[in-house]
Short mmCIF file of C-alpha atoms and ligand atoms in Angstrom, two decimals:
data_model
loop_
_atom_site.label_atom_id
_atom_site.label_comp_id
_atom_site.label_asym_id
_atom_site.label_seq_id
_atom_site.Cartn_x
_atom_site.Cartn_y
_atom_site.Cartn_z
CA UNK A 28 23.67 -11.64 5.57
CA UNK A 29 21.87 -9.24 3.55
CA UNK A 30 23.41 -7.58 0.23
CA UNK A 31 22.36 -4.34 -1.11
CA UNK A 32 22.06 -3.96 -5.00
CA UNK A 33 21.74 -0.96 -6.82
CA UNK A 34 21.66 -2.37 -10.72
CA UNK A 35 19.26 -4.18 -12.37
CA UNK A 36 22.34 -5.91 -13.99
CA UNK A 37 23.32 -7.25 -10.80
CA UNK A 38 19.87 -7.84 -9.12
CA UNK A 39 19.65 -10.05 -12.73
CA UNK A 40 23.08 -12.11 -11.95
CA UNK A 41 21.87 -12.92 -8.04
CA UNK A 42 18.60 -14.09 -9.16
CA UNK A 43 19.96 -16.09 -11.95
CA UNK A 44 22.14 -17.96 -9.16
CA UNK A 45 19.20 -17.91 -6.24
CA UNK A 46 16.87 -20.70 -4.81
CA UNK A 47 13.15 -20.84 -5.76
CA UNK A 48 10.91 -19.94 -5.01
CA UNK A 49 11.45 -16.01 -5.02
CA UNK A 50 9.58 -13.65 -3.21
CA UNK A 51 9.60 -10.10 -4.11
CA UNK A 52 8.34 -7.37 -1.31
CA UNK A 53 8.24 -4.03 -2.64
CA UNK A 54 8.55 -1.04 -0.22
CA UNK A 55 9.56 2.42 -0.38
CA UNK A 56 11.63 2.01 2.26
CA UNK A 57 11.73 4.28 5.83
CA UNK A 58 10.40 0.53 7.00
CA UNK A 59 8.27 -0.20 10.08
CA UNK A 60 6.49 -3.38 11.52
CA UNK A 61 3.71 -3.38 8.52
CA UNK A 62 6.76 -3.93 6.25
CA UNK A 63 8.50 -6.65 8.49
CA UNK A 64 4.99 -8.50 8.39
CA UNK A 65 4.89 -9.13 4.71
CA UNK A 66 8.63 -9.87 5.41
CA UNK A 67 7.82 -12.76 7.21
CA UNK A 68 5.31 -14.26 5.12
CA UNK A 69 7.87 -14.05 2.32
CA UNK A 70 10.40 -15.88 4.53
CA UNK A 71 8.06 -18.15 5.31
CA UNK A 72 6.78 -19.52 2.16
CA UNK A 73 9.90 -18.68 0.06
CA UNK A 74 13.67 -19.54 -0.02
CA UNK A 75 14.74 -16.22 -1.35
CA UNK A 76 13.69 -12.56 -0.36
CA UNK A 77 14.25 -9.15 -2.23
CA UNK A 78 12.94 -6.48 -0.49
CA UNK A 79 12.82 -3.32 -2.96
CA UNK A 80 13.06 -0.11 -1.35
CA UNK A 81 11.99 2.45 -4.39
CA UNK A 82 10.11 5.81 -3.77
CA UNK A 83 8.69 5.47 -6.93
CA UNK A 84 8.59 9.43 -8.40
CA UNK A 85 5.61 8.37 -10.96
CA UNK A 86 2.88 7.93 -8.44
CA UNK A 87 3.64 11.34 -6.43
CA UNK A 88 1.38 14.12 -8.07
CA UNK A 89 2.97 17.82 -8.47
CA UNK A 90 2.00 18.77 -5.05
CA UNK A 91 2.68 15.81 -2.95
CA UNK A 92 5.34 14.77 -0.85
CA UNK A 93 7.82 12.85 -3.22
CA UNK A 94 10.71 15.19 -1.48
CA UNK A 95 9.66 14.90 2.33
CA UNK A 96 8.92 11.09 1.59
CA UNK A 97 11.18 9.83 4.71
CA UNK A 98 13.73 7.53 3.09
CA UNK A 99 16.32 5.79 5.77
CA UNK A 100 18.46 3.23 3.83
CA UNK A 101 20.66 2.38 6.80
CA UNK A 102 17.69 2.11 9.28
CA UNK A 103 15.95 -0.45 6.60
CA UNK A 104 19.15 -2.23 5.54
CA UNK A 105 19.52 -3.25 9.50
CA UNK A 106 15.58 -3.96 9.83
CA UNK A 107 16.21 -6.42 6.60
CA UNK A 108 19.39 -7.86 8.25
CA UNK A 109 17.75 -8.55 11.39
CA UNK A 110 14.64 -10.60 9.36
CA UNK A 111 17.14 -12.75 7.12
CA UNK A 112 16.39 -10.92 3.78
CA UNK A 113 18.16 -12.23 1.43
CA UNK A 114 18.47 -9.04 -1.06
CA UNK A 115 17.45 -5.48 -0.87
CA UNK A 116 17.54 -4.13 -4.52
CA UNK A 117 17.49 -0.27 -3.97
CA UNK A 118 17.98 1.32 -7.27
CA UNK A 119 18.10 4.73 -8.83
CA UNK A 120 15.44 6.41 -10.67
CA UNK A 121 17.32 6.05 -13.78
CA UNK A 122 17.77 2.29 -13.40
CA UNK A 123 13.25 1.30 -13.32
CA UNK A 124 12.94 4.78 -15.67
CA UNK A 125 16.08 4.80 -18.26
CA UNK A 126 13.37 7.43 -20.19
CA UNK A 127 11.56 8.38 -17.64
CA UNK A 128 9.99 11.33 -19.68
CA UNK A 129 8.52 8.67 -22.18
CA UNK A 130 7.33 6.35 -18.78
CA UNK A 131 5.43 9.46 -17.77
CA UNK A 132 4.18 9.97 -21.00
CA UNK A 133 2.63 6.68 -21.14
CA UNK A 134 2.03 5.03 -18.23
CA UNK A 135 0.30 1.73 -17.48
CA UNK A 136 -3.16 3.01 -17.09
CA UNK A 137 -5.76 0.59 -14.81
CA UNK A 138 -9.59 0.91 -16.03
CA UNK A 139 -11.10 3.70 -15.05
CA UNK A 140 -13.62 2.00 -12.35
CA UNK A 141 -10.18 1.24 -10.29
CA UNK A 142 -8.37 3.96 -11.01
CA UNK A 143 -10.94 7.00 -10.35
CA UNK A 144 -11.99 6.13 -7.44
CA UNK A 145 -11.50 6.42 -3.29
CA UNK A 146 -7.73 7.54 -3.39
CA UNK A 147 -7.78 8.14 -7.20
CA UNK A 148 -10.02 11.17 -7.01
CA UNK A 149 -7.83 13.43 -5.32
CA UNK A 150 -4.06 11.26 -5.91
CA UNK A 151 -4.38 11.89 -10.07
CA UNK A 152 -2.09 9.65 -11.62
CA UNK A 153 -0.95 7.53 -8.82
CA UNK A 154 -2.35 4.38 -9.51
CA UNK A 155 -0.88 4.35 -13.44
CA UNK A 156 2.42 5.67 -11.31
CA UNK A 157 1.87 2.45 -9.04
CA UNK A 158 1.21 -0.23 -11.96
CA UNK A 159 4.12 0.88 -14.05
CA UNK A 160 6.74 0.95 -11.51
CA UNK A 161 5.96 -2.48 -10.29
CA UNK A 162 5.09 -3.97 -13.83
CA UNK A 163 8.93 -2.76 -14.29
CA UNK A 164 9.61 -4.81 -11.41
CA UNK A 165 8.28 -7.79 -11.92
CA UNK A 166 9.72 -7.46 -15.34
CA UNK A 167 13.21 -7.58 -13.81
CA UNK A 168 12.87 -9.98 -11.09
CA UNK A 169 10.19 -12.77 -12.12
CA UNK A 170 9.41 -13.41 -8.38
CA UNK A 171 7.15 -16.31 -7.70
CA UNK A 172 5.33 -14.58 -5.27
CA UNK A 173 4.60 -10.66 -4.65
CA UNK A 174 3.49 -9.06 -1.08
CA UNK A 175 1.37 -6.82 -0.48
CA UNK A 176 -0.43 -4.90 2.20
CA UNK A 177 -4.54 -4.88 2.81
CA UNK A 178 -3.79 -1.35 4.61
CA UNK A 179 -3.93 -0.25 0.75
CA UNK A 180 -6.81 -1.81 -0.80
CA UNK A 181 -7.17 -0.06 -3.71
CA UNK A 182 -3.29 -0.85 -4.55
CA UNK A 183 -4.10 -4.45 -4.13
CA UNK A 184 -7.19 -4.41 -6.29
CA UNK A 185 -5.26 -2.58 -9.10
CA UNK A 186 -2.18 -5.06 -8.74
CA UNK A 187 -4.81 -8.12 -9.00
CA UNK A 188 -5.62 -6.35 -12.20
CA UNK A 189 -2.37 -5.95 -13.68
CA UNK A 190 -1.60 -9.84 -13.05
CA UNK A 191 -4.88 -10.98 -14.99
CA UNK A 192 -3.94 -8.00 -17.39
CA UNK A 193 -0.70 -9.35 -18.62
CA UNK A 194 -1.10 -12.57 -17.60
CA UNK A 195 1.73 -12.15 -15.58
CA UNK A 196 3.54 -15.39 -14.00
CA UNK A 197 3.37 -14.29 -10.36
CA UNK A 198 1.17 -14.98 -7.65
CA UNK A 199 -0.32 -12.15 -5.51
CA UNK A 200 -0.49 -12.57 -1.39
CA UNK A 201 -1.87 -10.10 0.76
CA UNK A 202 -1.40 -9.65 3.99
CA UNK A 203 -3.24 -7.94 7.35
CA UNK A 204 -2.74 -4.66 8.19
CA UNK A 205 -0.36 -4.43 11.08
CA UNK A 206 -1.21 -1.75 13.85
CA UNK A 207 0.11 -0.52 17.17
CA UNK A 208 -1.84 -1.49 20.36
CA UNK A 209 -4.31 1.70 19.83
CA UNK A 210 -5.20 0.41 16.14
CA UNK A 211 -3.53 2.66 14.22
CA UNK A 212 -2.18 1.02 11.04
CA UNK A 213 1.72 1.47 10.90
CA UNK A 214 2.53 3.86 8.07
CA UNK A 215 5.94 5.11 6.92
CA UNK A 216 4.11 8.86 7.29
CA UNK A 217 3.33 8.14 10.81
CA UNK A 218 6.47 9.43 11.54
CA UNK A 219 5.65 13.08 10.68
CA UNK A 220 2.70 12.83 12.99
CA UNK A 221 3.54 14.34 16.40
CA UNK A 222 2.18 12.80 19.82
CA UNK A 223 -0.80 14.45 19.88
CA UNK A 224 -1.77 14.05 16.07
CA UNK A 225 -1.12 10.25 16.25
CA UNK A 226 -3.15 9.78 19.33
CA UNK A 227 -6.06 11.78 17.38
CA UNK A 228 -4.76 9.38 14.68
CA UNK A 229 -5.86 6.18 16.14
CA UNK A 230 -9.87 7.30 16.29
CA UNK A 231 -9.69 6.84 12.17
CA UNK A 232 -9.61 2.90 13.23
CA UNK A 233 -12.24 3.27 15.60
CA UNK A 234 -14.62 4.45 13.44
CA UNK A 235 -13.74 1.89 11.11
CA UNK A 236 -14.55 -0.33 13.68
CA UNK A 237 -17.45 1.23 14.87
CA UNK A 238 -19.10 1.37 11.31
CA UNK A 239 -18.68 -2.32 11.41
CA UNK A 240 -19.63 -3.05 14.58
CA UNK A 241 -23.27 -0.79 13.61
CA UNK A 242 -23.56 -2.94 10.23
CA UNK A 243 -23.20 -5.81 11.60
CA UNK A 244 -25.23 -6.40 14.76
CA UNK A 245 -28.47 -5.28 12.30
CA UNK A 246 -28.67 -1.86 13.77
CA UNK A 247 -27.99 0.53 11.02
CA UNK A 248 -27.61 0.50 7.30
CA UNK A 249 -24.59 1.36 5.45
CA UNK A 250 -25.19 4.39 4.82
CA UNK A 251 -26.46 5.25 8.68
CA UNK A 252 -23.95 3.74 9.80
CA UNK A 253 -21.55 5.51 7.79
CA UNK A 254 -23.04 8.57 9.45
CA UNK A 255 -22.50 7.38 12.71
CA UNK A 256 -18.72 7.24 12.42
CA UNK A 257 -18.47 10.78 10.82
CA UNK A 258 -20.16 11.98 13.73
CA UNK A 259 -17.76 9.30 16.30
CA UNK A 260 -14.68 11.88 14.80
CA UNK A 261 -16.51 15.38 14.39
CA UNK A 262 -15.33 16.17 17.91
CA UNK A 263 -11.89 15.89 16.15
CA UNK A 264 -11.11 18.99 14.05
CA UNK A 265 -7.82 18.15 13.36
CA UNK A 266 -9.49 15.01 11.18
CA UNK A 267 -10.01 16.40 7.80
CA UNK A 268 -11.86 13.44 6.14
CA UNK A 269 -11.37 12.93 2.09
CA UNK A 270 -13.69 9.77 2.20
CA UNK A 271 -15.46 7.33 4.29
CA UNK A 272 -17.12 4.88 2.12
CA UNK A 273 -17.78 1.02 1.83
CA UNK A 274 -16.37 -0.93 -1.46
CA UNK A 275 -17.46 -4.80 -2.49
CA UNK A 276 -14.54 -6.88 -1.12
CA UNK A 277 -14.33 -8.53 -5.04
CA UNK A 278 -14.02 -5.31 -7.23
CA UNK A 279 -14.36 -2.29 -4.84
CA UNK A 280 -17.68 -1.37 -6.33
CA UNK A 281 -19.85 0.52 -4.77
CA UNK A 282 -22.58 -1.71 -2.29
CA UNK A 283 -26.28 -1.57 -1.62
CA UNK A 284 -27.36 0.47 1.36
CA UNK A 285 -28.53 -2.81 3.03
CA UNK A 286 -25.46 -5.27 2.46
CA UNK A 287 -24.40 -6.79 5.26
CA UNK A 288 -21.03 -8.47 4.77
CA UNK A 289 -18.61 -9.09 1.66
CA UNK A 290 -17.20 -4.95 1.56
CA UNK A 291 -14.83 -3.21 3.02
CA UNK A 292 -15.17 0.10 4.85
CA UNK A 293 -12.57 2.67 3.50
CA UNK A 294 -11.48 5.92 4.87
CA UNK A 295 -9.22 8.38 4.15
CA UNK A 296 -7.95 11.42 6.02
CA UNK A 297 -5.36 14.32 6.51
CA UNK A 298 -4.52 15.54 9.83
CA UNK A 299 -2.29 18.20 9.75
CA UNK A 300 -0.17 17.61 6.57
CA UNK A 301 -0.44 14.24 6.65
CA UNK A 302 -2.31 11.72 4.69
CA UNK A 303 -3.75 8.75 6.20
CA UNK A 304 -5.30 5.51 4.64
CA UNK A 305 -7.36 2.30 6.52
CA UNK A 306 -9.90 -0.13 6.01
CA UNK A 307 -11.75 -2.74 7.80
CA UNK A 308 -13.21 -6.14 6.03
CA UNK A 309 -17.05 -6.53 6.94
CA UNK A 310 -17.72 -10.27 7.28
P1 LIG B 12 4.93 1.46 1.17
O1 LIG B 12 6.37 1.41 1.55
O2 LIG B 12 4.12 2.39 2.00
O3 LIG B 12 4.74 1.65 -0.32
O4 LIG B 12 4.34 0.02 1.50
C1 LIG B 12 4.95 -1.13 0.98
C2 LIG B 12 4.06 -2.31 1.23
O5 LIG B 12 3.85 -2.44 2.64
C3 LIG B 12 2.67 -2.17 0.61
O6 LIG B 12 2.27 -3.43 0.10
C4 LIG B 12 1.81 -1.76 1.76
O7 LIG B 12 0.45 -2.14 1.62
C5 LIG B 12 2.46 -2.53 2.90
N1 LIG B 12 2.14 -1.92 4.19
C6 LIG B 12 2.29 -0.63 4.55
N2 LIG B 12 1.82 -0.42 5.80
C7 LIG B 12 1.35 -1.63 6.21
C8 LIG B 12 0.73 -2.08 7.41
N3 LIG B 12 0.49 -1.26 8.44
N4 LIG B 12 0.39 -3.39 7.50
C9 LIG B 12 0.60 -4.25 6.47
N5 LIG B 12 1.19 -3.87 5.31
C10 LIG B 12 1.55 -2.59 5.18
#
């Protein structure tokens, strides 16, 4: 049986009464299959779960999508029944933020070789938005363990900093991107995409794979091969790409034109309204 907490008082008094180790899975809820994955890692190496569900108004800019964000609490409170969580702790703004003026003000800020980069370049502010909010979790909870998704890289990379940063007692698992049969990574925006968009949508993780597929047999270089996939979606107008780019899989620097495993592809692209994110691991 699942139970739903809204204060941090009371997420406090469950904890303080709960089996360890904790896991803590932080979402912002409207939950899909990618979600239910780290779900069931947590279940698996833990013997308590709290899902967070938290649309988390600090890492929206001005002109993003903090009000159309889909949020579904009775949707996600039956997906968490149905996969044994333990506690969803779904609290208001003013609970995480009790100034939240002041926690705009001064945010935690990652370095500026994390932060600027890939998504960072056109999502200002996000990634200080995205270590604050979940430094404020951690703060509450003390989990053992924290999931998170490869689907967002660059979110993992700056949560592995804020750890090391603060020398935080928690230990950090990732876990694979989930997709549907045509590849294309579950997202909670997937949603907005209509049939036709989201079968466009799937190409993004072919060219991922593509680019991959060129680096690795020897054929191409990075760069080339980087080409190659732009020119694998240009039939695709709808795909308005922000970035296509390969990271080192250690600190998401950028890679020599000849490397031929240890990085990451990245891409990022709107089509239509929507935003989408993936990545593929060169080995
Ligand atoms: P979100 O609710 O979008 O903030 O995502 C919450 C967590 O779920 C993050 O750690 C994401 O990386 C992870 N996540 C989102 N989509 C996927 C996916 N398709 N596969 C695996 N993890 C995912």
């Amino acid at each position: 049986m699942t139970s739903l907490i809204k204060s941090v008082q009371d997420i406090k008094n469950v904890i303080a009464e709960s089996e360890r180790p904790l896991a803590l899975v932080p979402t912002m809820g409207s939950l899909h299959e990618g979600h239910i994955s780290l779900i069931k890692a947590a279940k698996n190496e833990c013997r308590t779960t709290i899902v967070y569900i938290f649309v988390n108004p600090l890492q929206f800019g001005p002109n993003e999508d903090f009000n159309e964000y889909p949020r579904n609490i009775t949707g996600d409170l039956k997906i968490c029944e149905e996969n044994n969580v333990d506690f969803v702790f779904a609290p208001e703004a003013g609970e995480i933020y009790p100034d939240i003026e002041n926690a705009k003000k001064n945010p935690i800020t990652p370095p500026d070789k994390l932060r600027n980069i890939l998504c960072g370049r056109t999502r200002q502010n996000h990634f200080s938005g995205v270590a604050t909010v979940i430094k404020r979790f951690l703060d509450i909870v003390e989990p053992d363990f924290i999931y998170f998704g490869e689907k967002d890289l660059q979110q993992l990379h700056v949560i592995k900093w804020l750890i090391k940063e603060f020398n935080l007692p928690v230990t950090l698992k990732s876990c694979p991107t989930a997709r549907e049969s045509t590849g294309l990574a579950y997202s909670s925006r997937n949603k907005y995409l209509t049939h036709e968009q989201e079968v466009i949508a799937a190409n993004l993780y072919k060219s991922l794979k593509l680019a991959k597929g060129n680096t690795r047999s020897g054929m191409f270089s990075i760069n080339k091969s980087i080409l190659e996939s732009l020119i694998f979606l240009s039939p695709f107008p709808e795909i308005k790409i922000e970035y296509f780019e390969a990271r080192d899989k250690t600190n998401l620097d950028k890679v020599a034109d000849d490397a031929k495993h240890g990085f990451y592809y990245l891409i990022a692209a709107r089509i239509g309204k929507i935003r989408l994110i993936d990545n593929i691991e060169v080995t």
